[in-house]
Coordinates of C-alpha atoms in Angstrom, one line a residue:
Chain A
X1 CA 164.6 103.5 -106.9
X2 CA 162.7 103.3 -103.7
X3 CA 159.9 105.7 -104.9
X4 CA 159.6 103.9 -108.1
X5 CA 159.0 100.6 -106.3
X6 CA 156.5 102.2 -104.0
X7 CA 154.7 103.6 -107.0
X8 CA 154.6 100.2 -108.6
X9 CA 153.2 98.6 -105.6
X10 CA 150.7 101.4 -105.2
X11 CA 149.5 100.9 -108.7
X12 CA 149.2 97.1 -108.2
X13 CA 147.1 97.6 -105.1
X14 CA 144.9 100.0 -106.9
X15 CA 144.5 97.6 -109.8
X16 CA 143.5 94.8 -107.4
X17 CA 141.0 97.1 -105.8
X18 CA 139.4 98.1 -109.2
X19 CA 139.4 94.5 -110.2
X20 CA 137.6 93.5 -107.0
X21 CA 135.0 96.2 -107.3
X22 CA 134.3 95.5 -111.0
X23 CA 134.3 91.7 -110.9
X24 CA 132.4 91.4 -107.6
X25 CA 128.9 91.4 -109.0
X26 CA 129.8 88.6 -111.4
X27 CA 131.6 86.7 -108.7
X28 CA 128.6 87.1 -106.4
X29 CA 126.2 85.8 -109.0
X30 CA 128.3 82.6 -109.6
X31 CA 129.1 82.0 -106.0
X32 CA 125.5 82.5 -104.9
X33 CA 124.4 80.1 -107.6
X34 CA 126.4 77.3 -105.9
X35 CA 125.5 78.1 -102.3
X36 CA 122.9 76.2 -100.3
X37 CA 120.1 78.3 -98.8
X38 CA 121.8 78.5 -95.3
X39 CA 124.8 80.3 -96.9
X40 CA 122.6 82.6 -99.0
X41 CA 120.2 83.7 -96.3
X42 CA 122.9 84.5 -93.8
X43 CA 122.9 87.6 -91.7
X44 CA 126.6 88.0 -92.3
X45 CA 127.4 87.3 -96.0
X46 CA 129.3 84.0 -96.6
X47 CA 132.0 85.0 -99.1
X48 CA 132.7 81.6 -100.6
X49 CA 130.4 78.6 -101.3
X50 CA 131.9 76.3 -98.6
X51 CA 129.2 73.7 -99.2
X52 CA 128.7 73.9 -103.0
X53 CA 125.5 72.5 -104.3
X54 CA 124.0 72.1 -107.8
X55 CA 120.5 72.4 -106.2
X56 CA 119.9 75.9 -107.4
X57 CA 120.7 74.9 -111.0
X58 CA 118.3 72.0 -110.7
X59 CA 115.6 74.3 -109.3
X60 CA 116.2 76.9 -112.1
X61 CA 116.0 74.5 -115.0
X62 CA 112.9 72.8 -113.6
X63 CA 111.1 76.0 -113.3
X64 CA 108.1 76.4 -115.6
X65 CA 109.0 77.3 -119.2
X66 CA 112.8 77.2 -118.8
X67 CA 113.4 74.7 -121.5
X68 CA 110.7 76.0 -123.8
X69 CA 112.3 79.5 -123.5
X70 CA 115.8 78.2 -124.2
X71 CA 114.5 76.6 -127.3
X72 CA 112.7 79.7 -128.4
X73 CA 115.8 81.8 -127.9
X74 CA 117.8 79.3 -129.9
X75 CA 115.3 79.3 -132.8
X76 CA 115.0 83.0 -132.9
X77 CA 118.7 83.6 -132.7
X78 CA 119.7 81.0 -135.3
X79 CA 117.1 82.3 -137.8
X80 CA 118.2 86.0 -137.2
X81 CA 121.9 85.1 -137.5
X82 CA 121.4 83.1 -140.7
X83 CA 119.2 85.7 -142.4
X84 CA 121.2 88.7 -141.5
X85 CA 124.5 87.1 -142.4
X86 CA 123.3 86.2 -145.9
X87 CA 121.9 89.7 -146.5
X88 CA 124.9 91.4 -144.9
X89 CA 127.4 89.3 -146.8
X90 CA 126.2 90.7 -150.2
X91 CA 125.9 94.3 -148.9
X92 CA 129.3 94.3 -147.2
X93 CA 130.8 93.0 -150.4
X94 CA 129.4 96.0 -152.2
X95 CA 130.7 98.4 -149.6
X96 CA 134.1 96.9 -149.3
X97 CA 135.0 96.0 -152.8
X98 CA 133.1 98.5 -155.1
X99 CA 132.8 102.1 -155.6
X100 CA 129.4 103.3 -156.5
X101 CA 127.2 106.4 -156.3
X102 CA 125.3 106.5 -153.1
X103 CA 127.8 104.5 -151.2
X104 CA 128.3 107.1 -148.5
X105 CA 124.6 107.6 -148.1
X106 CA 124.2 103.9 -147.6
X107 CA 127.0 103.9 -145.0
X108 CA 125.4 106.8 -143.1
X109 CA 122.1 105.0 -143.2
X110 CA 123.7 101.8 -141.8
X111 CA 125.4 103.6 -138.9
X112 CA 122.4 106.0 -138.3
X113 CA 119.7 103.4 -138.0
X114 CA 121.7 101.8 -135.2
X115 CA 121.2 104.9 -133.1
X116 CA 117.4 104.6 -133.1
X117 CA 116.3 103.3 -129.7
X118 CA 114.5 100.0 -129.9
X119 CA 112.2 101.1 -127.1
X120 CA 110.8 103.8 -129.4
X121 CA 110.6 101.6 -132.5
X122 CA 108.7 98.9 -130.6
X123 CA 105.6 101.1 -130.5
X124 CA 104.9 101.1 -134.3
X125 CA 106.4 97.6 -134.7
X126 CA 103.9 96.2 -132.2
X127 CA 101.0 97.8 -133.9
X128 CA 102.1 96.6 -137.4
X129 CA 102.7 93.1 -136.2
X130 CA 99.4 92.9 -134.2
X131 CA 97.6 93.9 -137.4
X132 CA 99.5 91.2 -139.3
X133 CA 98.6 88.7 -136.5
X134 CA 102.3 88.2 -135.7
X135 CA 102.1 88.9 -132.0
X136 CA 103.0 85.9 -129.8
X137 CA 104.7 84.3 -132.8
X138 CA 108.5 83.7 -133.1
X139 CA 108.4 84.7 -136.7
X140 CA 107.4 88.2 -135.7
X141 CA 110.3 88.5 -133.3
X142 CA 112.7 87.2 -135.9
X143 CA 111.7 89.8 -138.4
X144 CA 111.9 92.5 -135.7
X145 CA 115.4 91.5 -134.6
X146 CA 116.6 92.2 -138.1
X147 CA 116.1 95.9 -137.4
X148 CA 119.2 96.0 -135.2
X149 CA 121.1 92.8 -136.1
X150 CA 121.3 93.5 -139.9
X151 CA 122.8 97.0 -140.0
X152 CA 125.3 96.0 -137.4
X153 CA 126.3 92.8 -139.3
X154 CA 126.7 94.7 -142.6
X155 CA 129.0 97.2 -140.9
X156 CA 131.1 94.7 -139.1
X157 CA 131.5 92.4 -142.1
X158 CA 132.5 95.4 -144.2
X159 CA 135.4 96.0 -141.8
X160 CA 136.6 92.4 -142.2
X161 CA 136.4 92.5 -145.9
X162 CA 138.4 95.8 -146.1
X163 CA 141.1 93.9 -144.3
X164 CA 141.7 91.6 -147.2
X165 CA 144.7 93.0 -149.2
X166 CA 143.7 93.9 -152.8
X167 CA 147.1 92.7 -154.1
X168 CA 146.2 89.2 -153.1
X169 CA 143.1 89.2 -155.3
X170 CA 144.9 90.8 -158.1
X171 CA 147.8 88.3 -157.9
X172 CA 145.4 85.4 -158.2
X173 CA 143.9 87.0 -161.3
X174 CA 147.3 87.2 -162.9
X175 CA 147.7 83.6 -162.2
X176 CA 144.7 83.0 -164.4
X177 CA 142.0 82.1 -162.0
X178 CA 138.5 83.2 -163.0
X179 CA 136.8 86.0 -161.1
X180 CA 134.6 83.7 -159.2
X181 CA 137.4 81.3 -158.5
X182 CA 139.5 84.2 -157.1
X183 CA 136.6 85.1 -154.9
X184 CA 136.1 81.5 -153.7
X185 CA 139.8 80.6 -153.2
X186 CA 141.2 83.9 -151.9
X187 CA 138.5 86.1 -150.4
X188 CA 136.4 83.5 -148.7
X189 CA 139.1 81.8 -146.6
X190 CA 140.5 85.2 -145.7
X191 CA 137.2 86.5 -144.3
X192 CA 136.2 83.1 -142.8
X193 CA 137.3 84.1 -139.3
X194 CA 135.5 87.5 -139.8
X195 CA 132.3 85.7 -140.8
X196 CA 132.5 83.5 -137.7
X197 CA 133.2 86.5 -135.4
X198 CA 130.4 88.5 -137.0
X199 CA 127.9 85.7 -136.6
X200 CA 128.9 85.3 -132.9
X201 CA 128.3 89.0 -132.3
X202 CA 125.0 88.8 -134.0
X203 CA 124.2 85.8 -131.9
X204 CA 125.0 87.6 -128.7
X205 CA 123.0 90.7 -129.6
X206 CA 119.9 88.7 -130.4
X207 CA 120.3 86.5 -127.4
X208 CA 120.6 89.5 -125.0
X209 CA 117.6 91.4 -126.5
X210 CA 114.9 92.0 -124.0
X211 CA 112.3 94.7 -124.7
X212 CA 111.1 93.5 -128.2
X213 CA 110.6 90.0 -126.9
X214 CA 108.9 91.3 -123.8
X215 CA 106.4 93.2 -125.8
X216 CA 105.8 90.8 -128.6
X217 CA 105.6 87.5 -126.7
X218 CA 103.0 87.1 -124.0
X219 CA 102.5 83.4 -123.7
X220 CA 105.1 82.3 -121.1
X221 CA 105.9 79.2 -123.1
X222 CA 106.7 81.3 -126.2
X223 CA 109.1 83.8 -124.5
X224 CA 112.8 84.0 -124.7
X225 CA 115.3 83.3 -122.0
X226 CA 115.9 87.0 -121.1
X227 CA 112.2 87.5 -120.6
X228 CA 112.1 84.4 -118.5
X229 CA 114.9 85.7 -116.4
X230 CA 113.5 89.2 -116.0
X231 CA 110.1 88.0 -114.9
X232 CA 111.9 85.7 -112.4
X233 CA 113.8 88.8 -111.1
X234 CA 110.6 90.6 -110.7
X235 CA 109.1 88.0 -108.3
X236 CA 109.4 89.6 -104.9
X237 CA 110.4 87.4 -102.1
X238 CA 112.7 86.0 -104.7
X239 CA 114.4 82.6 -104.6
X240 CA 117.8 84.2 -104.9
X241 CA 119.7 80.9 -105.3
X242 CA 117.8 79.6 -108.3
X243 CA 117.6 83.2 -109.8
X244 CA 121.4 83.5 -109.7
X245 CA 121.7 80.0 -111.2
X246 CA 119.3 81.0 -114.0
X247 CA 121.3 84.2 -114.5
X248 CA 124.5 82.3 -114.7
X249 CA 123.0 79.9 -117.3
X250 CA 121.7 82.8 -119.3
X251 CA 125.0 84.6 -119.3
X252 CA 127.1 81.5 -119.9
X253 CA 126.9 81.1 -123.7
X254 CA 127.3 84.8 -124.2
X255 CA 130.4 85.1 -122.0
X256 CA 132.1 82.1 -123.6
X257 CA 131.5 83.5 -127.1
X258 CA 132.3 87.0 -126.2
X259 CA 135.6 86.2 -124.6
X260 CA 136.5 84.1 -127.6
X261 CA 136.0 86.9 -130.2
X262 CA 136.0 90.3 -128.5
X263 CA 139.5 91.2 -129.5
X264 CA 138.6 90.8 -133.2
X265 CA 136.2 93.6 -133.2
X266 CA 136.7 95.8 -130.2
X267 CA 140.1 97.1 -131.0
X268 CA 139.6 98.0 -134.6
X269 CA 138.1 101.3 -133.5
X270 CA 141.1 102.9 -131.9
X271 CA 143.6 101.7 -134.5
X272 CA 141.5 103.5 -137.1
X273 CA 140.7 106.5 -135.0
X274 CA 144.2 107.4 -134.1
X275 CA 145.5 107.0 -137.6
X276 CA 142.7 109.3 -139.0
Chain B
X1 CA 121.1 100.0 -128.9
X2 CA 119.5 97.4 -126.7
X3 CA 122.6 96.3 -125.0
X4 CA 125.6 98.2 -123.9
X5 CA 128.0 96.1 -125.5
X6 CA 129.2 95.3 -128.9
X7 CA 126.4 96.9 -130.8
X8 CA 128.4 100.0 -131.5
X9 CA 131.6 98.7 -130.3
X10 CA 131.5 96.6 -133.3
X11 CA 130.0 99.2 -135.4
X12 CA 133.5 100.5 -136.0
X13 CA 135.8 99.9 -138.8
X14 CA 138.5 97.4 -138.7
X15 CA 141.8 98.9 -139.6
X16 CA 142.3 98.3 -143.3
X17 CA 145.7 97.2 -144.3
X18 CA 147.4 100.1 -146.0
X19 CA 147.4 99.6 -149.7
X20 CA 150.0 101.6 -151.5
X21 CA 148.2 101.9 -154.8
X22 CA 145.1 103.8 -155.5
X23 CA 141.9 101.7 -155.0
X24 CA 141.2 99.4 -157.9
X25 CA 137.8 98.2 -157.2
X26 CA 136.7 94.7 -157.8
X27 CA 134.0 96.3 -159.9
X28 CA 136.3 97.0 -162.8
X29 CA 137.0 93.4 -163.1
X30 CA 133.4 92.3 -162.7
X31 CA 132.8 94.9 -165.3
X32 CA 129.3 95.9 -164.3
X33 CA 128.0 99.1 -162.8
X34 CA 124.9 97.4 -161.6
X35 CA 126.7 94.8 -159.4
X36 CA 127.0 96.8 -156.2
X37 CA 123.4 97.9 -156.4
X38 CA 122.2 94.4 -156.9
X39 CA 124.3 93.4 -153.9
X40 CA 122.9 96.0 -151.5
X41 CA 119.4 95.6 -152.9
X42 CA 118.2 92.7 -150.6
X43 CA 119.5 94.5 -147.5
X44 CA 117.9 97.7 -148.5
X45 CA 114.6 96.1 -149.1
X46 CA 114.7 94.4 -145.6
X47 CA 115.8 97.6 -143.9
X48 CA 113.0 99.6 -145.6
X49 CA 110.5 97.0 -144.5
X50 CA 111.6 96.4 -140.9
X51 CA 112.9 99.9 -140.1
X52 CA 111.7 102.4 -142.7
X53 CA 108.1 101.4 -142.5
X54 CA 107.8 101.4 -138.7
X55 CA 109.6 104.8 -138.6
X56 CA 107.1 106.2 -141.1
X57 CA 104.3 104.6 -139.2
X58 CA 105.5 106.1 -135.9
X59 CA 105.6 109.5 -137.5
X60 CA 102.0 109.1 -138.7
X61 CA 100.9 107.6 -135.3
X62 CA 102.2 110.7 -133.5
X63 CA 99.6 112.7 -135.5
X64 CA 96.8 110.4 -134.6
X65 CA 94.6 109.5 -131.7
X66 CA 95.3 105.8 -131.3
X67 CA 93.8 104.2 -128.2
X68 CA 92.3 100.8 -127.4
X69 CA 89.3 101.3 -129.8
X70 CA 91.6 102.2 -132.6
X71 CA 93.8 99.3 -131.7
X72 CA 90.9 96.9 -132.3
X73 CA 90.0 98.6 -135.6
X74 CA 93.7 98.9 -136.6
X75 CA 93.1 102.4 -137.7
X76 CA 94.0 105.6 -136.0
X77 CA 92.1 108.9 -136.0
X78 CA 93.9 111.9 -137.5
X79 CA 94.2 114.7 -135.0
X80 CA 97.1 116.8 -136.4
X81 CA 99.5 118.2 -133.9
X82 CA 97.3 117.7 -130.9
X83 CA 99.6 115.0 -129.3
X84 CA 102.5 117.4 -129.5
X85 CA 100.6 120.3 -128.0
X86 CA 99.5 117.9 -125.2
X87 CA 103.1 117.0 -124.5
X88 CA 104.2 120.6 -124.4
X89 CA 101.6 121.5 -121.9
X90 CA 102.2 118.4 -119.8
X91 CA 104.2 119.2 -116.6
X92 CA 105.3 115.6 -116.2
X93 CA 106.9 115.6 -119.7
X94 CA 109.3 118.5 -118.9
X95 CA 110.2 116.8 -115.6
X96 CA 111.0 113.6 -117.5
X97 CA 113.1 115.4 -120.1
X98 CA 115.0 117.3 -117.4
X99 CA 115.5 114.1 -115.4
X100 CA 116.7 112.1 -118.5
X101 CA 119.2 114.9 -119.3
X102 CA 120.5 115.0 -115.8
X103 CA 120.8 111.3 -115.6
X104 CA 122.6 111.2 -118.9
X105 CA 125.0 113.9 -117.8
X106 CA 125.9 112.2 -114.6
X107 CA 126.1 108.7 -116.0
X108 CA 128.2 109.7 -119.0
X109 CA 130.6 111.9 -116.9
X110 CA 131.1 109.1 -114.4
X111 CA 131.6 106.5 -117.1
X112 CA 134.1 108.7 -119.0
X113 CA 136.1 109.7 -115.9
X114 CA 136.3 106.3 -114.3
X115 CA 136.8 104.6 -117.7
X116 CA 139.7 106.9 -118.6
X117 CA 141.3 106.7 -115.1
X118 CA 141.2 102.9 -115.2
X119 CA 142.7 103.0 -118.8
X120 CA 145.5 105.2 -117.5
X121 CA 146.0 102.8 -114.6
X122 CA 146.2 99.8 -117.1
X123 CA 149.0 101.6 -119.0
X124 CA 151.0 101.8 -115.8
X125 CA 150.7 98.1 -114.9
X126 CA 153.0 95.2 -115.5
X127 CA 151.9 92.5 -117.9
X128 CA 150.4 90.1 -115.3
X129 CA 148.3 92.7 -113.5
X130 CA 147.2 94.2 -116.8
X131 CA 146.0 90.8 -118.1
X132 CA 144.1 90.2 -114.9
X133 CA 142.4 93.5 -114.9
X134 CA 141.6 93.4 -118.6
X135 CA 140.1 89.9 -118.2
X136 CA 137.9 91.1 -115.4
X137 CA 136.7 94.0 -117.4
X138 CA 135.9 91.8 -120.3
X139 CA 133.8 89.5 -118.1
X140 CA 131.8 92.6 -116.9
X141 CA 131.4 93.8 -120.5
X142 CA 130.2 90.4 -121.6
X143 CA 127.5 90.2 -118.9
X144 CA 124.1 90.6 -120.5
X145 CA 122.1 93.6 -119.1
X146 CA 119.2 91.4 -118.0
X147 CA 121.6 89.2 -116.0
X148 CA 123.4 92.2 -114.5
X149 CA 120.0 93.6 -113.3
X150 CA 119.3 90.2 -111.6
X151 CA 122.6 90.3 -109.8
X152 CA 122.3 93.9 -108.7
X153 CA 118.8 93.4 -107.4
X154 CA 120.2 90.5 -105.3
X155 CA 123.1 92.6 -104.0
X156 CA 120.7 95.4 -102.9
X157 CA 118.1 93.0 -101.4
X158 CA 116.7 94.7 -98.3
X159 CA 117.2 91.6 -96.1
X160 CA 120.2 89.6 -97.2
X161 CA 121.7 91.9 -99.7
X162 CA 125.5 92.3 -99.5
X163 CA 125.3 96.1 -100.1
X164 CA 123.3 96.8 -96.9
X165 CA 125.6 94.5 -94.9
X166 CA 128.7 96.2 -96.2
X167 CA 127.5 99.8 -95.6
X168 CA 126.4 98.9 -92.1
X169 CA 129.7 97.2 -91.4
X170 CA 131.7 100.1 -92.7
X171 CA 129.6 102.4 -90.4
X172 CA 128.3 104.5 -93.3
X173 CA 125.0 104.3 -91.5
X174 CA 122.5 101.8 -90.4
X175 CA 121.4 100.1 -93.6
X176 CA 119.7 97.1 -91.9
X177 CA 116.6 96.3 -94.0
X178 CA 117.2 99.5 -96.0
X179 CA 114.9 99.6 -99.1
X180 CA 117.0 101.3 -101.8
X181 CA 113.9 102.3 -103.8
X182 CA 112.1 103.9 -100.9
X183 CA 113.9 107.2 -101.6
X184 CA 114.2 108.5 -105.2
X185 CA 117.8 109.6 -104.6
X186 CA 119.1 106.2 -103.4
X187 CA 117.0 104.5 -106.1
X188 CA 118.7 106.6 -108.8
X189 CA 122.0 106.0 -107.2
X190 CA 121.5 102.2 -107.7
X191 CA 120.4 102.7 -111.3
X192 CA 123.3 105.0 -112.1
X193 CA 125.9 102.7 -110.5
X194 CA 124.5 99.7 -112.4
X195 CA 124.6 101.6 -115.7
X196 CA 128.0 103.1 -115.1
X197 CA 129.4 99.7 -113.9
X198 CA 128.2 98.1 -117.1
X199 CA 129.6 100.9 -119.3
X200 CA 133.1 101.3 -117.9
X201 CA 134.7 98.2 -119.5
X202 CA 134.0 99.3 -123.0
X203 CA 135.2 102.8 -122.4
X204 CA 138.3 101.6 -120.5
X205 CA 139.4 99.1 -123.2
X206 CA 138.8 101.6 -126.0
X207 CA 140.8 104.4 -124.3
X208 CA 143.5 101.9 -123.3
X209 CA 143.8 100.7 -126.9
X210 CA 144.1 104.3 -128.0
X211 CA 146.8 104.9 -125.3
X212 CA 148.9 102.1 -126.7
X213 CA 149.0 103.9 -130.0
X214 CA 150.3 107.2 -128.5
X215 CA 154.0 107.4 -129.6
X216 CA 156.2 107.0 -126.5
X217 CA 158.7 109.5 -127.9
X218 CA 156.2 112.2 -127.6
X219 CA 155.5 111.4 -124.0
X220 CA 159.2 111.2 -123.2
X221 CA 159.9 114.5 -125.0
X222 CA 157.3 116.2 -123.0
X223 CA 158.5 114.7 -119.7
X224 CA 162.1 115.8 -120.5
X225 CA 160.8 119.3 -121.1
X226 CA 159.5 119.2 -117.5
X227 CA 155.8 118.4 -118.0
X228 CA 154.1 116.6 -115.2
X229 CA 151.7 113.7 -115.7
X230 CA 148.7 115.9 -115.9
X231 CA 150.2 118.2 -118.5
X232 CA 151.3 115.2 -120.5
X233 CA 147.8 113.9 -120.4
X234 CA 146.2 117.2 -121.3
X235 CA 148.6 118.4 -124.0
X236 CA 149.9 115.2 -125.5
X237 CA 147.6 112.3 -124.9
X238 CA 144.2 114.0 -125.0
X239 CA 144.6 115.7 -128.4
X240 CA 145.8 112.5 -129.9
X241 CA 142.9 110.6 -128.4
X242 CA 140.3 113.2 -129.3
X243 CA 138.6 111.1 -132.1
X244 CA 138.2 108.2 -129.7
X245 CA 136.7 110.5 -127.0
X246 CA 134.3 112.0 -129.5
X247 CA 133.0 108.6 -130.4
X248 CA 132.9 107.2 -126.9
X249 CA 131.2 110.3 -125.4
X250 CA 128.6 110.5 -128.2
X251 CA 127.9 106.7 -128.0
X252 CA 127.6 106.9 -124.2
X253 CA 125.2 109.8 -124.5
X254 CA 123.1 107.8 -127.0
X255 CA 123.1 104.8 -124.8
X256 CA 122.4 106.4 -121.5
X257 CA 119.7 108.8 -122.8
X258 CA 117.6 105.9 -123.9
X259 CA 118.2 103.8 -120.8
X260 CA 115.3 101.4 -120.3
X261 CA 115.9 97.8 -119.4
X262 CA 117.8 98.5 -116.1
X263 CA 115.1 100.7 -114.7
X264 CA 112.2 98.6 -116.0
X265 CA 113.4 95.3 -114.6
X266 CA 114.7 96.6 -111.3
X267 CA 111.3 98.1 -110.7
X268 CA 109.5 95.1 -111.8
X269 CA 107.9 96.6 -114.8
X270 CA 106.0 99.2 -112.8
X271 CA 108.3 102.1 -112.3
X272 CA 106.6 105.0 -110.4
X273 CA 106.7 108.4 -112.2
X274 CA 109.8 109.5 -110.2
X275 CA 111.7 106.8 -112.2
X276 CA 110.5 107.8 -115.6
X277 CA 113.0 108.5 -118.3
X278 CA 111.9 109.6 -121.8
X279 CA 111.9 106.0 -123.1
X280 CA 110.0 104.7 -120.1
X281 CA 107.5 107.5 -120.4
X282 CA 106.9 106.8 -124.1
X283 CA 106.6 103.1 -123.3
X284 CA 104.2 103.3 -120.4
X285 CA 102.1 105.9 -122.3
X286 CA 101.8 103.5 -125.2
X287 CA 101.6 100.1 -123.6
X288 CA 100.1 100.7 -120.2
X289 CA 97.8 103.5 -120.9
X290 CA 97.1 102.4 -124.5
X291 CA 97.8 105.9 -125.9
X292 CA 99.9 104.8 -128.8
X293 CA 99.7 108.1 -130.6
X294 CA 100.8 110.1 -127.6
X295 CA 103.5 107.6 -126.9
X296 CA 104.8 107.8 -130.4
X297 CA 105.0 111.6 -130.2
X298 CA 107.1 111.3 -127.0
X299 CA 109.3 108.7 -128.6
X300 CA 109.8 110.9 -131.7
X301 CA 110.9 113.8 -129.5
X302 CA 113.4 111.4 -127.9
X303 CA 114.6 110.3 -131.3
X304 CA 115.0 113.9 -132.5
X305 CA 117.1 114.7 -129.5
X306 CA 119.2 111.6 -130.1
X307 CA 119.6 112.6 -133.7
X308 CA 121.6 115.7 -132.8
X309 CA 124.1 113.6 -130.8
X310 CA 124.1 110.9 -133.5
X311 CA 125.1 113.5 -136.0
X312 CA 128.4 114.1 -134.2
X313 CA 129.0 110.4 -133.9
X314 CA 128.2 109.6 -137.5
X315 CA 130.4 112.4 -138.8
X316 CA 133.3 111.1 -136.8
X317 CA 132.7 107.6 -138.1
X318 CA 132.5 108.7 -141.7
X319 CA 135.7 110.6 -141.3
X320 CA 137.4 107.5 -140.0
X321 CA 135.9 105.5 -142.9
X322 CA 137.3 108.0 -145.4
X323 CA 140.8 107.6 -143.9
X324 CA 140.7 103.9 -144.6

């Protein structure tokens, strides 16, 4: 009894320790963002923002190009999500609901292309786009982002469509609905949550992307938020407070979305893997 | 992919609900053999345009001299395999390859060991502690790489960084005004910690999800037969989780081998050669020295190495796909 209790306490202490180490950088970012300069530039770290201020956030959002870059990020991300979702919906339907010759090859292609490093692909893409006068244009970045968002979206949506029980579709047919009606009334509502989750993941991927935007967009008012943040990080003699505020703002939409949907996708892997 | 998070995490199949009868595809009802081809056609066209063409172009570039002059004319100069022979005789290239391999080995090992240990710890915890730790891990997982780099560069700031203060406080040494990038070893220690820290949550949560699927009776039976925790892990848990480990290890290798953003941003876009990995070498050769042909050749060697690892990953994924 006694040893079991000691074991339990030991594990809990260990868990707190792991929690502390892992979460600390995130905590440090947010707490620094709220600290006044005197607490940031202290010889002994101040562990908690005792005099919280929004000054760092004000400074960050009034820095040059912040709002322009937020807008660019939003434009790029929405266009990429919309385009890849439309294309992926059709392809995923084929993969999940049809049997056809070449299906396996297509699946291998979809998984395989996701393994190609973007920092290698950017070399030819830059040259092609510069020839087509698409450098420093959002449209060029949008097309470029399809390289990684589209295959990913197809594969994820396929997973959600596989989850729809066939019996349900068949039952609706017996009841005399038309094929298209069956599709609209049965399949669409069932994969609705999957569509939402997939688009959120596509959003996060496009929002986080750095290197393509960094190479393709030179004009500071035409960049994305990640490029803005990275160039801010690079300034030596950095204004750490505003930087942490900017970092918090950049991470915020991603974290909210991610926490909302991560279960939907992440845990599919292992369920399938153990079974197979 | 570009980020360490859902890219491939999500590139995994959702569990299909088990259907008892043999597949009866929608197709038979739509009654057209052409339908699936029409459905994948738009996606195929786009993939060919945005991925296929650049890949082909990269292959051609690697056989060309393509410098600033060619950039202006938009036309390379065919030189055959000269770029490749230049790489092979380039001492720096082999250094970079060795360094990239070493970094990958260290980072992947650390990620897998810590990730698995934390997953095993999660399995031992009560509900409250488990939810707390899981939530923490998810926050770290969700943090964009660019944001993580900003935070880490603040933590290791030479003047007011919390890392220097803590190490001095713990009497590890005098870290007052310590510049982490002054020495290559400590610089790489920072990069490795940052990469491993970002990668652990994904591995932990995947392994943990796998652990929850291990039948408890098996573990109990082994324990009754007198197996200690290590034997249970090695002989019961490990074999059952092997498919997950294959996927996680190959994904981690693929991610860490092409590491770019962390190094690039930490070193302010001007990493000295001691911090070159293959992707950085290919990138600087192309974009800073304007040797696009040579850069493409380096990048293609990198892609070729990754292809070997990807093969293992894809095979496992297809296997799982077939089981659905």
